[in-house]
Tab-separated table of C-alpha atoms in Angstrom:
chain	number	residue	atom	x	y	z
L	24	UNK	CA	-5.356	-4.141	29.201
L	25	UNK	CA	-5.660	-3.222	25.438
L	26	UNK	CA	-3.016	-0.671	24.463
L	27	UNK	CA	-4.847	2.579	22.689
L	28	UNK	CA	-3.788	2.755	18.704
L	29	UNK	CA	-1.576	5.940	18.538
L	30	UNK	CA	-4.263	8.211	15.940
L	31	UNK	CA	-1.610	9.935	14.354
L	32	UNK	CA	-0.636	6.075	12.618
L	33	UNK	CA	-3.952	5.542	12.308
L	34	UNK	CA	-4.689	8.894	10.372
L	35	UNK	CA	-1.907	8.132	8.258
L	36	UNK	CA	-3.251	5.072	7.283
L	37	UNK	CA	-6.687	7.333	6.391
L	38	UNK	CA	-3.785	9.394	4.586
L	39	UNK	CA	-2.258	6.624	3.036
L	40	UNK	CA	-5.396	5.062	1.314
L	41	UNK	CA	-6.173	8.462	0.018
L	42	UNK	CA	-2.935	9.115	-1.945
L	43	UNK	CA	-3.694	5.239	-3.133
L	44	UNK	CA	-6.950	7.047	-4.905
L	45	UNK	CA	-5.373	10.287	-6.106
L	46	UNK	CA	-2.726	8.011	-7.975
L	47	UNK	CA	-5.323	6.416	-10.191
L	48	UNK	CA	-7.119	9.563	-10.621
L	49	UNK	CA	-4.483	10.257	-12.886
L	50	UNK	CA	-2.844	7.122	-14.018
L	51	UNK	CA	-5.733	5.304	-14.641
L	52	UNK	CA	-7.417	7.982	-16.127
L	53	UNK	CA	-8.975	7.963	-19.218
L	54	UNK	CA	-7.538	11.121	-20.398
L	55	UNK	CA	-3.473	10.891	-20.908
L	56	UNK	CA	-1.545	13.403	-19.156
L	57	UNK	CA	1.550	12.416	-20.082
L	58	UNK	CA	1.031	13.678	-23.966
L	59	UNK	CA	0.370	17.075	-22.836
L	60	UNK	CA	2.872	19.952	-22.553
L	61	UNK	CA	4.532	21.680	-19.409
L	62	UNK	CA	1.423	23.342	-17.351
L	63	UNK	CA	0.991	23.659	-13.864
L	64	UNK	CA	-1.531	20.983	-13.998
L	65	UNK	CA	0.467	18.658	-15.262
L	66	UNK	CA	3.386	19.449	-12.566
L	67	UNK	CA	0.920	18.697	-9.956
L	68	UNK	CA	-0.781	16.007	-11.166
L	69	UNK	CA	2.452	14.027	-12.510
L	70	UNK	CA	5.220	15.113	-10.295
L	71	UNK	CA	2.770	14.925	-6.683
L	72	UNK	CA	-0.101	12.906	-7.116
L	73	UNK	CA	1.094	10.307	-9.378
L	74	UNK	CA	4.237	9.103	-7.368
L	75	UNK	CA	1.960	9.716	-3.862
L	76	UNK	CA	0.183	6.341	-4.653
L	77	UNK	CA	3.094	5.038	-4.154
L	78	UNK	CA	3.950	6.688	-0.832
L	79	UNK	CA	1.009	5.302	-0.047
L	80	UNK	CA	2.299	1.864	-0.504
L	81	UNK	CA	4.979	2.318	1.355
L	82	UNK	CA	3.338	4.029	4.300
L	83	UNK	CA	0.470	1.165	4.742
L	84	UNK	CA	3.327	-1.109	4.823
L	85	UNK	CA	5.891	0.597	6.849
L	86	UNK	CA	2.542	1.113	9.405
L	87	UNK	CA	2.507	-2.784	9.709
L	88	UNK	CA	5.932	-3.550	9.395
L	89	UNK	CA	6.960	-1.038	12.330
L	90	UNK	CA	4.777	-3.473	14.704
L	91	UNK	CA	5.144	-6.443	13.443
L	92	UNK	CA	8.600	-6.791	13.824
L	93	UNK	CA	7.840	-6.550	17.751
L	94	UNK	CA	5.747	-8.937	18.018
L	95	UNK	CA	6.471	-12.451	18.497
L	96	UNK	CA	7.988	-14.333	16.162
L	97	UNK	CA	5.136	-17.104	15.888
L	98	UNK	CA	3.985	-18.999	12.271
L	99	UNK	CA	0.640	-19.374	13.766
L	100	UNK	CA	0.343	-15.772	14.885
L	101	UNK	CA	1.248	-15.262	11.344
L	102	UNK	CA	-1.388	-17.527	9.286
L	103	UNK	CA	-4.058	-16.380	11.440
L	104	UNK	CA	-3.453	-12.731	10.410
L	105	UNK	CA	-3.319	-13.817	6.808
L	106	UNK	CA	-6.496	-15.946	7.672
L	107	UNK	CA	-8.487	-12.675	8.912
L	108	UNK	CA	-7.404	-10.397	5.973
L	109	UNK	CA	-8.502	-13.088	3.363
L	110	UNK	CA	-12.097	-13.006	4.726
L	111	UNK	CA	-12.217	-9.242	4.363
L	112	UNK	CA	-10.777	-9.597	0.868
L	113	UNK	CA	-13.052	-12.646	-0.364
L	114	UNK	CA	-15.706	-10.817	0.676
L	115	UNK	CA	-14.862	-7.671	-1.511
L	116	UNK	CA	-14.300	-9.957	-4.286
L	117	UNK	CA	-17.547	-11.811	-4.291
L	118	UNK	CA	-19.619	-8.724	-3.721
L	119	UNK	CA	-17.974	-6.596	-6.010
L	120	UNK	CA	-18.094	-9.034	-9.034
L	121	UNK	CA	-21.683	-10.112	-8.157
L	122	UNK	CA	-22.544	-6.249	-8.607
L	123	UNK	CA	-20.889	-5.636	-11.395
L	124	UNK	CA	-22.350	-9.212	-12.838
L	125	UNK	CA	-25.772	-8.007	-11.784
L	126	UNK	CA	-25.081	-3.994	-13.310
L	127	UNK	CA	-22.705	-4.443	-16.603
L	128	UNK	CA	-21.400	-7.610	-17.448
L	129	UNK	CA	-19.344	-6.085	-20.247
L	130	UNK	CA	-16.496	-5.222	-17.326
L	131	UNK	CA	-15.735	-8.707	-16.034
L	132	UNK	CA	-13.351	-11.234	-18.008
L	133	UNK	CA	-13.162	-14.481	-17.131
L	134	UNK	CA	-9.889	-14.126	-15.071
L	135	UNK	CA	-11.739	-11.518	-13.070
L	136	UNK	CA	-14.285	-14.252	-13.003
L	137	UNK	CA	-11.874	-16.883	-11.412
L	138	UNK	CA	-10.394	-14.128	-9.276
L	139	UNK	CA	-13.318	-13.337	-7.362
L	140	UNK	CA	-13.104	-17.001	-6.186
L	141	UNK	CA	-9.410	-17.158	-5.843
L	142	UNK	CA	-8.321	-13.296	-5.349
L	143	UNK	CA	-5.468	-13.924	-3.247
L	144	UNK	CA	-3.454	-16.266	-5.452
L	145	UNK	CA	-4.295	-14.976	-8.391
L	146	UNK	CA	-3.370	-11.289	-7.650
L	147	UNK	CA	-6.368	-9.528	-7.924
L	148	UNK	CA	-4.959	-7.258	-6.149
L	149	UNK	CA	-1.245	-7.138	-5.979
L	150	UNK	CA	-0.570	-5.514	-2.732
L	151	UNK	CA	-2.933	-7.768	-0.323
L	152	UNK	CA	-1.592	-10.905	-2.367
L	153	UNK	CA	2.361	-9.947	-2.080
L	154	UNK	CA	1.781	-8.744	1.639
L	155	UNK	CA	-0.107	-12.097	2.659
L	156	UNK	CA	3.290	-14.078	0.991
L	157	UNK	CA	4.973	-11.839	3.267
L	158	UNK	CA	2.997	-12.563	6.338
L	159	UNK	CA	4.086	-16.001	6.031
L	160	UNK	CA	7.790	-15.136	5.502
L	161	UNK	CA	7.796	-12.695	8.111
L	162	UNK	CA	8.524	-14.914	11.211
L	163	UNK	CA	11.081	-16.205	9.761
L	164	UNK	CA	12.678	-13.371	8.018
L	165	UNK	CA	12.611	-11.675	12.048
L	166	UNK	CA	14.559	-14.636	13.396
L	167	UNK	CA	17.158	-14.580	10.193
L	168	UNK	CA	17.694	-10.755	10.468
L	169	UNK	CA	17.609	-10.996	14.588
L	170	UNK	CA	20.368	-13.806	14.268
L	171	UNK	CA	22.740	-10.771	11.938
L	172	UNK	CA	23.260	-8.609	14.770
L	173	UNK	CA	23.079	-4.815	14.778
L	174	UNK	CA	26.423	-4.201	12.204
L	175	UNK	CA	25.601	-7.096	9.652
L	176	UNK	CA	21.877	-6.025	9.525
L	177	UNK	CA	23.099	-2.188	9.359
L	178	UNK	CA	25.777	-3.444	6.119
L	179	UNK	CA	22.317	-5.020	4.607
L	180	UNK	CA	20.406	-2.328	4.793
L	181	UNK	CA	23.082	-0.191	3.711
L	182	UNK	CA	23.851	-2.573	0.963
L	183	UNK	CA	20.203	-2.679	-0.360
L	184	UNK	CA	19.514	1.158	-0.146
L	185	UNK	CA	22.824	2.009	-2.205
L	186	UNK	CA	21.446	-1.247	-5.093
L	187	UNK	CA	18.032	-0.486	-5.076
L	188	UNK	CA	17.089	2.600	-3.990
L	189	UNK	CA	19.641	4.780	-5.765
L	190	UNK	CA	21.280	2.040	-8.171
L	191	UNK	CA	17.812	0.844	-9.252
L	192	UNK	CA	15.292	3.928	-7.824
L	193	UNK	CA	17.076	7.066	-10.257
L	194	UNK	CA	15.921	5.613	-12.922
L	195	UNK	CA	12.754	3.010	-14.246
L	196	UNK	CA	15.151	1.204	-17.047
L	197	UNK	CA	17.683	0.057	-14.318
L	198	UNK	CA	15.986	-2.179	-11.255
L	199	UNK	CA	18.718	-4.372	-10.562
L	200	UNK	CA	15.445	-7.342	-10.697
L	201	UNK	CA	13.211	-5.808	-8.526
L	202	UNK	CA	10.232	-6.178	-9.865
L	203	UNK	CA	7.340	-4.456	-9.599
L	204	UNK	CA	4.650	-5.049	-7.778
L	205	UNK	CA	6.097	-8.208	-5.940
L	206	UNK	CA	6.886	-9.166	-2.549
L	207	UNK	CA	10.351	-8.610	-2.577
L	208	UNK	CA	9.681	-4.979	-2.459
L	209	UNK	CA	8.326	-5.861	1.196
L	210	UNK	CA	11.239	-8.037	2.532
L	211	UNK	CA	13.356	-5.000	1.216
L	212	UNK	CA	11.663	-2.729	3.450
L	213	UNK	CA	11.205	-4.640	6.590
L	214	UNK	CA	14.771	-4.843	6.596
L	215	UNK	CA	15.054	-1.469	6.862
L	216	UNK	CA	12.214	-0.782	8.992
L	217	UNK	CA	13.112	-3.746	11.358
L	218	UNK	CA	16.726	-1.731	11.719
L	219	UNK	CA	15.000	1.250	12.513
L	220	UNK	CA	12.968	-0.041	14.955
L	221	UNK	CA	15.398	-2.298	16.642
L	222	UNK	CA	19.112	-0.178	16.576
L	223	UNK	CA	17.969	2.986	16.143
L	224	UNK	CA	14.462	4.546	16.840
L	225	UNK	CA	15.430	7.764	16.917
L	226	UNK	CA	17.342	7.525	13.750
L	227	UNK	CA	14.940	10.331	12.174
L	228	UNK	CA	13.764	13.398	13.898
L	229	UNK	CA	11.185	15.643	12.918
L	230	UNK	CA	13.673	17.859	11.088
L	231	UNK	CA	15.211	14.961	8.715
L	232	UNK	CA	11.793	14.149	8.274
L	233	UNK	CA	10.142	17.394	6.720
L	234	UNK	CA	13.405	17.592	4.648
L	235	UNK	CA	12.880	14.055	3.274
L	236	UNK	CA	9.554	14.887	2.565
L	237	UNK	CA	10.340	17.924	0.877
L	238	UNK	CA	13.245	16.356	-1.003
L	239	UNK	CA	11.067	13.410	-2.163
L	240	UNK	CA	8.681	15.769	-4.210
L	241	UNK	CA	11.211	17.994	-5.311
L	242	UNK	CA	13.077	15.449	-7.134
L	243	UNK	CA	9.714	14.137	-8.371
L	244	UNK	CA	8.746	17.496	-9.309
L	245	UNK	CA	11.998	18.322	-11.090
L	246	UNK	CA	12.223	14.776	-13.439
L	247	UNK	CA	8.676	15.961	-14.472
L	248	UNK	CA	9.801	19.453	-15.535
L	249	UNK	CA	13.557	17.632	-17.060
L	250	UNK	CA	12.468	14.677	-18.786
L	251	UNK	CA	9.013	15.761	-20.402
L	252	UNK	CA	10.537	18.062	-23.033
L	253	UNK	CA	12.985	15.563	-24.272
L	254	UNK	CA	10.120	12.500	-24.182
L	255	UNK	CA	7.563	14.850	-26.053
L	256	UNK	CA	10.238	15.899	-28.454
L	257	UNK	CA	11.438	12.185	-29.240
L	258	UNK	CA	7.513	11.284	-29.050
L	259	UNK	CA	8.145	8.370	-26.979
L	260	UNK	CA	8.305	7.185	-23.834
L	261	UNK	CA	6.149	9.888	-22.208
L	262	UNK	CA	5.716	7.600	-19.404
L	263	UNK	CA	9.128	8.005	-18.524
L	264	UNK	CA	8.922	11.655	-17.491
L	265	UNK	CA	6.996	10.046	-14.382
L	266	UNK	CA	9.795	7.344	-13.940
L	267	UNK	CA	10.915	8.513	-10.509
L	268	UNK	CA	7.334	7.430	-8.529
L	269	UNK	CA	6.913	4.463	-10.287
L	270	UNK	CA	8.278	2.356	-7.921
L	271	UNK	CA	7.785	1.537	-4.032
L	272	UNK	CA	11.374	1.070	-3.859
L	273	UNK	CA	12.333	4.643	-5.735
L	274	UNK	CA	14.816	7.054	-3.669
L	275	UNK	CA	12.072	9.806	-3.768
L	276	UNK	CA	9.241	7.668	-2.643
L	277	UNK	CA	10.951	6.343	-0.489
L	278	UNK	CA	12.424	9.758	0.906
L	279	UNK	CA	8.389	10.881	1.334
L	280	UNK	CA	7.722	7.484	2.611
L	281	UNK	CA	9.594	7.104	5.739
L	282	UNK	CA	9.935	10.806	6.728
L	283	UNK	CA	5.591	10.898	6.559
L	284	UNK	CA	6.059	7.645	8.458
L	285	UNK	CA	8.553	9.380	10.894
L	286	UNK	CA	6.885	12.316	11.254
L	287	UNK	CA	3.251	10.414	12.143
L	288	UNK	CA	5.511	8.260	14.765
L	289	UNK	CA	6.581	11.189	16.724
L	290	UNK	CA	2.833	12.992	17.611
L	291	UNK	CA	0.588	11.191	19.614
L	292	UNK	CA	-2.782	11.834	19.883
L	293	UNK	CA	-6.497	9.806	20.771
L	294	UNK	CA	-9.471	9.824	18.747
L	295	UNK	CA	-11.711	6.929	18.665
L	296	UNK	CA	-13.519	8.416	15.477
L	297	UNK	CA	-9.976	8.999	13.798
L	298	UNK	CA	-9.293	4.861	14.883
L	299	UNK	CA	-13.035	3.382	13.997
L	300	UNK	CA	-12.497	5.430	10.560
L	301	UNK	CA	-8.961	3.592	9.800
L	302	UNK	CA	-10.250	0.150	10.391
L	303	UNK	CA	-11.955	0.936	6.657
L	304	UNK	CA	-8.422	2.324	4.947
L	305	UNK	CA	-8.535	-0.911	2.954
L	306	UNK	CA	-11.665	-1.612	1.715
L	307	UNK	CA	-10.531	1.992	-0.178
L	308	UNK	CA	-7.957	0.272	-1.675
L	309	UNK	CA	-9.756	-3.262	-2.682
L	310	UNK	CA	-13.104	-0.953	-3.865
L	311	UNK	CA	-11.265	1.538	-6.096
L	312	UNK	CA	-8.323	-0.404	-7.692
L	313	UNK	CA	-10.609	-3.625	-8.320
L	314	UNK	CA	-11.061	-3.560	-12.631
L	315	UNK	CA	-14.502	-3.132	-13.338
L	316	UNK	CA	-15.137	-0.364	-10.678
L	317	UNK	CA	-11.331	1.636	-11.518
L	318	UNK	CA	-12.615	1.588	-15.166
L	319	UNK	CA	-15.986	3.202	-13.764
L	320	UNK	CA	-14.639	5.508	-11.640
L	321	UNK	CA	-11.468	6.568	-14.254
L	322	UNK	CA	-12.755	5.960	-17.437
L	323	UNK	CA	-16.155	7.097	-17.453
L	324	UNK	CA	-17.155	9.071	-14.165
L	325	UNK	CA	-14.313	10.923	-13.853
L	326	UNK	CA	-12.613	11.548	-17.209
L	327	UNK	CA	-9.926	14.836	-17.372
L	328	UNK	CA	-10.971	15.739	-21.253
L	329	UNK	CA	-13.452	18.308	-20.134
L	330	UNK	CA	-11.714	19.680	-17.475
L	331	UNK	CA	-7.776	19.187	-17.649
L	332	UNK	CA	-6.885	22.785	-18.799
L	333	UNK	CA	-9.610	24.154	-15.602
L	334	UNK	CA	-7.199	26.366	-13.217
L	335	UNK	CA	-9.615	24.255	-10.410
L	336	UNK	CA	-8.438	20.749	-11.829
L	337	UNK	CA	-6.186	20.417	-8.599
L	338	UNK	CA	-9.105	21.110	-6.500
L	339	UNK	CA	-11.120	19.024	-8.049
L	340	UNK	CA	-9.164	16.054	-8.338
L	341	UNK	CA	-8.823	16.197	-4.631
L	342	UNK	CA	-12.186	16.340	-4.029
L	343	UNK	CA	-12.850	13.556	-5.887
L	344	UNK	CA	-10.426	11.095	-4.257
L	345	UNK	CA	-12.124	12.362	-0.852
L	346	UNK	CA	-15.599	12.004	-2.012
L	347	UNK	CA	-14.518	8.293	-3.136
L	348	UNK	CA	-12.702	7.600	-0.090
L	349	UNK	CA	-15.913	8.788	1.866
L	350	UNK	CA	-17.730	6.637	-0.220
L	351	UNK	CA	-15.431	3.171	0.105
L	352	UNK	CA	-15.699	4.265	4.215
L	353	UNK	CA	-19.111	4.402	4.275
L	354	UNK	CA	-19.551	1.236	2.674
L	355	UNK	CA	-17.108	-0.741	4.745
L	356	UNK	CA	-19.075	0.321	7.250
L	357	UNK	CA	-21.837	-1.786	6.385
L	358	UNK	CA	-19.299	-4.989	5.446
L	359	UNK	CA	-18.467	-4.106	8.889
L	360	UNK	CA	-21.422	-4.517	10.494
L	361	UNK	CA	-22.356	-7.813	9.030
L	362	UNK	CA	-19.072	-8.816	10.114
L	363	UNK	CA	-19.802	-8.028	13.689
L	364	UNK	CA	-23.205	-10.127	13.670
L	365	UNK	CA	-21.768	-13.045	12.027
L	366	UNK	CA	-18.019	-14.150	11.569
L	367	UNK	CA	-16.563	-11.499	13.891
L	368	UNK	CA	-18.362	-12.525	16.988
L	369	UNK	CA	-15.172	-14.513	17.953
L	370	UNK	CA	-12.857	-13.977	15.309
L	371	UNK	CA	-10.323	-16.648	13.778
L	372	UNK	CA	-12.388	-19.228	15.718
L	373	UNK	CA	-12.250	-21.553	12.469
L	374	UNK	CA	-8.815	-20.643	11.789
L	375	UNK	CA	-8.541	-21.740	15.640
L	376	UNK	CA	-9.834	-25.061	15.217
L	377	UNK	CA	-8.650	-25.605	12.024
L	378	UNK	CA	-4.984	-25.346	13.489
L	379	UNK	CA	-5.618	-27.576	16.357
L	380	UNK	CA	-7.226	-30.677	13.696
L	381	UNK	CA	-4.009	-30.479	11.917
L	382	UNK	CA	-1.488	-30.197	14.806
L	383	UNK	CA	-3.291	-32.990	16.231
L	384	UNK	CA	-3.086	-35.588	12.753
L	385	UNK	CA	0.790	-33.642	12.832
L	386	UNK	CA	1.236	-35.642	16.348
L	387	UNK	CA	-0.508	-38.652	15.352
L	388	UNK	CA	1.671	-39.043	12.452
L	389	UNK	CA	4.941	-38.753	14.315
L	390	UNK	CA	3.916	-41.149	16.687
């Protein structure tokens, strides 16, 4: 019998993709925020929507990572997961350069070119490339951190929150060679998450929650309201005033992160229209961060120089990262349906036999 998806992860996901959109609202945006003076605008947009992108990172991954550490620890299991994302993500590459080929050819590049054949390895977009790496790690990465025991994986975690997280997350200049943007920011959170899930899943209740959430965009908040007077006065660095959300791996994002995550763990509720929505939470990310259509929507579309100093920016910014979201939704929606009539009517089938021909000639060979 199929197990029912819990909603309230599956609305968080909806959540998720939708912080994802508010981020480049305003760091991608065409107008820079970070050159203007203190305004409540600017407190908003830099010290809660900017770092929420990254949330958002951390949430679609801590989503997956909270399962997949229960499940078995199986390479094949593993490459055929890998196998079904690429299809959704070739297929977002190929479409969405052949429009933009067919609508203003002055957006591609060659590499974007060449990416929309190879997307995966050639990080066309970071997080499905660095999370595919991972799904190959990932079985064994659960047998290595299985084989520590509850006190040596505890000391890990313990060890990695204390280097990266507050070592490497107070500040952007210090990262102790995390990078950005890389798969290692994925191993270090499954080790935590896998600890959670394993030793203690009651670790944090709703009230440690709501404070970490609260927490996490206070100190946000605050570094905005600290560090842009100093970076406007020096007339450098503005970026810096932002430097606690840059990161996935940041103490506040990661503070928002896993209390959101907690908090969405703990309420359970059904709706199929809630579940049949989430299935779409990542075309939002592949449609709106691909190049050509984030310089569309950032650059030209939605551009803050008419309306940054508006008392309903705030308003409007969120209702433009919903009506894009609806947008990517309703879209997937149709990739969707193609999907059903064609590849999806037995899914991984040529993953399937494509498995079996080489464990076969594997056999043969060690004969």
């Amino acid at each position: 019998m199929r197990k029912t998806r819990n909603s309230s992860i599956e609305l968080l996901r909806i959540i998720a993709a939708y912080l994802i959109v508010l981020r480049h609202f305003v760091g991608a945006n065409a107008f820079d925020v970070w050159t203007q003076p203190l305004s409540f605008n600017k407190i908003i947009l830099e010290g809660m929507f900017y770092p929420s992108g990254k949330v958002g990172v951390v949430l679609f991954f801590l989503i997956s990572a909270w399962f997949l550490c229960e499940s078995t620890t199986d390479l094949k299991a593993a490459l055929r997961r890998a196998w079904i994302l690429e299809r959704e993500i070739l297929f977002y590459s190929l479409a969405l350069t052949a429009i933009v080929l067919a609508t203003d050819r002055s957006l591609l590049t060659p590499r974007i070119l060449v990416s929309a054949v190879l997307p995966t390895s050639t990080d066309l977009w970071w997080y499905t490339t660095s999370y595919i790496v991972f799904l190959i790690l990932c079985p064994f990465l659960t047998i290595g951190l299985k084989f520590l025991g509850q006190r040596t994986h505890r000391n890990c975690c313990l060890a990695s929150i204390i280097l990266w997280s507050i070592g490497g997350g107070l500040t952007s200049f210090v990262s102790f060679d995390m990078t950005k943007e890389n798969v290692l920011i994925f191993i270090y959170l499954y080790a935590l998450v896998s600890y959670w899930r394993w030793y203690q899943p009651e670790l944090i209740d709703r009230r440690t929650a709501t404070i970490f959430v609260i927490l996490g965009y206070t100190i946000s908040t605050a570094s905005v309201l600290a560090l842009t007077p100093i970076t406007l006065t020096l007339d450098r660095g503005t970026h810096q005033q932002t430097m606690l959300g840059q990161n996935e791996w940041m103490l506040p994002v990661m503070l928002i992160g896993f209390g959101m995550f907690s908090l969405a763990k703990q309420h359970h509720f059904t709706s199929k229209i809630v579940n049949s929505i989430a299935k779409s939470t990542l075309a939002i990310y592949l449609i709106t961060v691909y190049p050509p259509i984030s310089t569309l929507l950032w650059q030209r579309m939605f551009d803050m120089h008419g309306i940054y100093d508006n008392p309903w920016l705030t308003a409007y910014a969120l209702g433009i990262a919903a009506l894009t979201a609806i947008a990517c939704i309703a879209i997937d929606y149709i990739r969707r349906a193609l999907f059903t009539i064609s590849i999806d009517r037995n899914p991984g089938k040529w993953f399937n036999n494509l498995w079996k021909l080489s464990t076969k000639k594997h056999n043969h060979n060690n004969q």
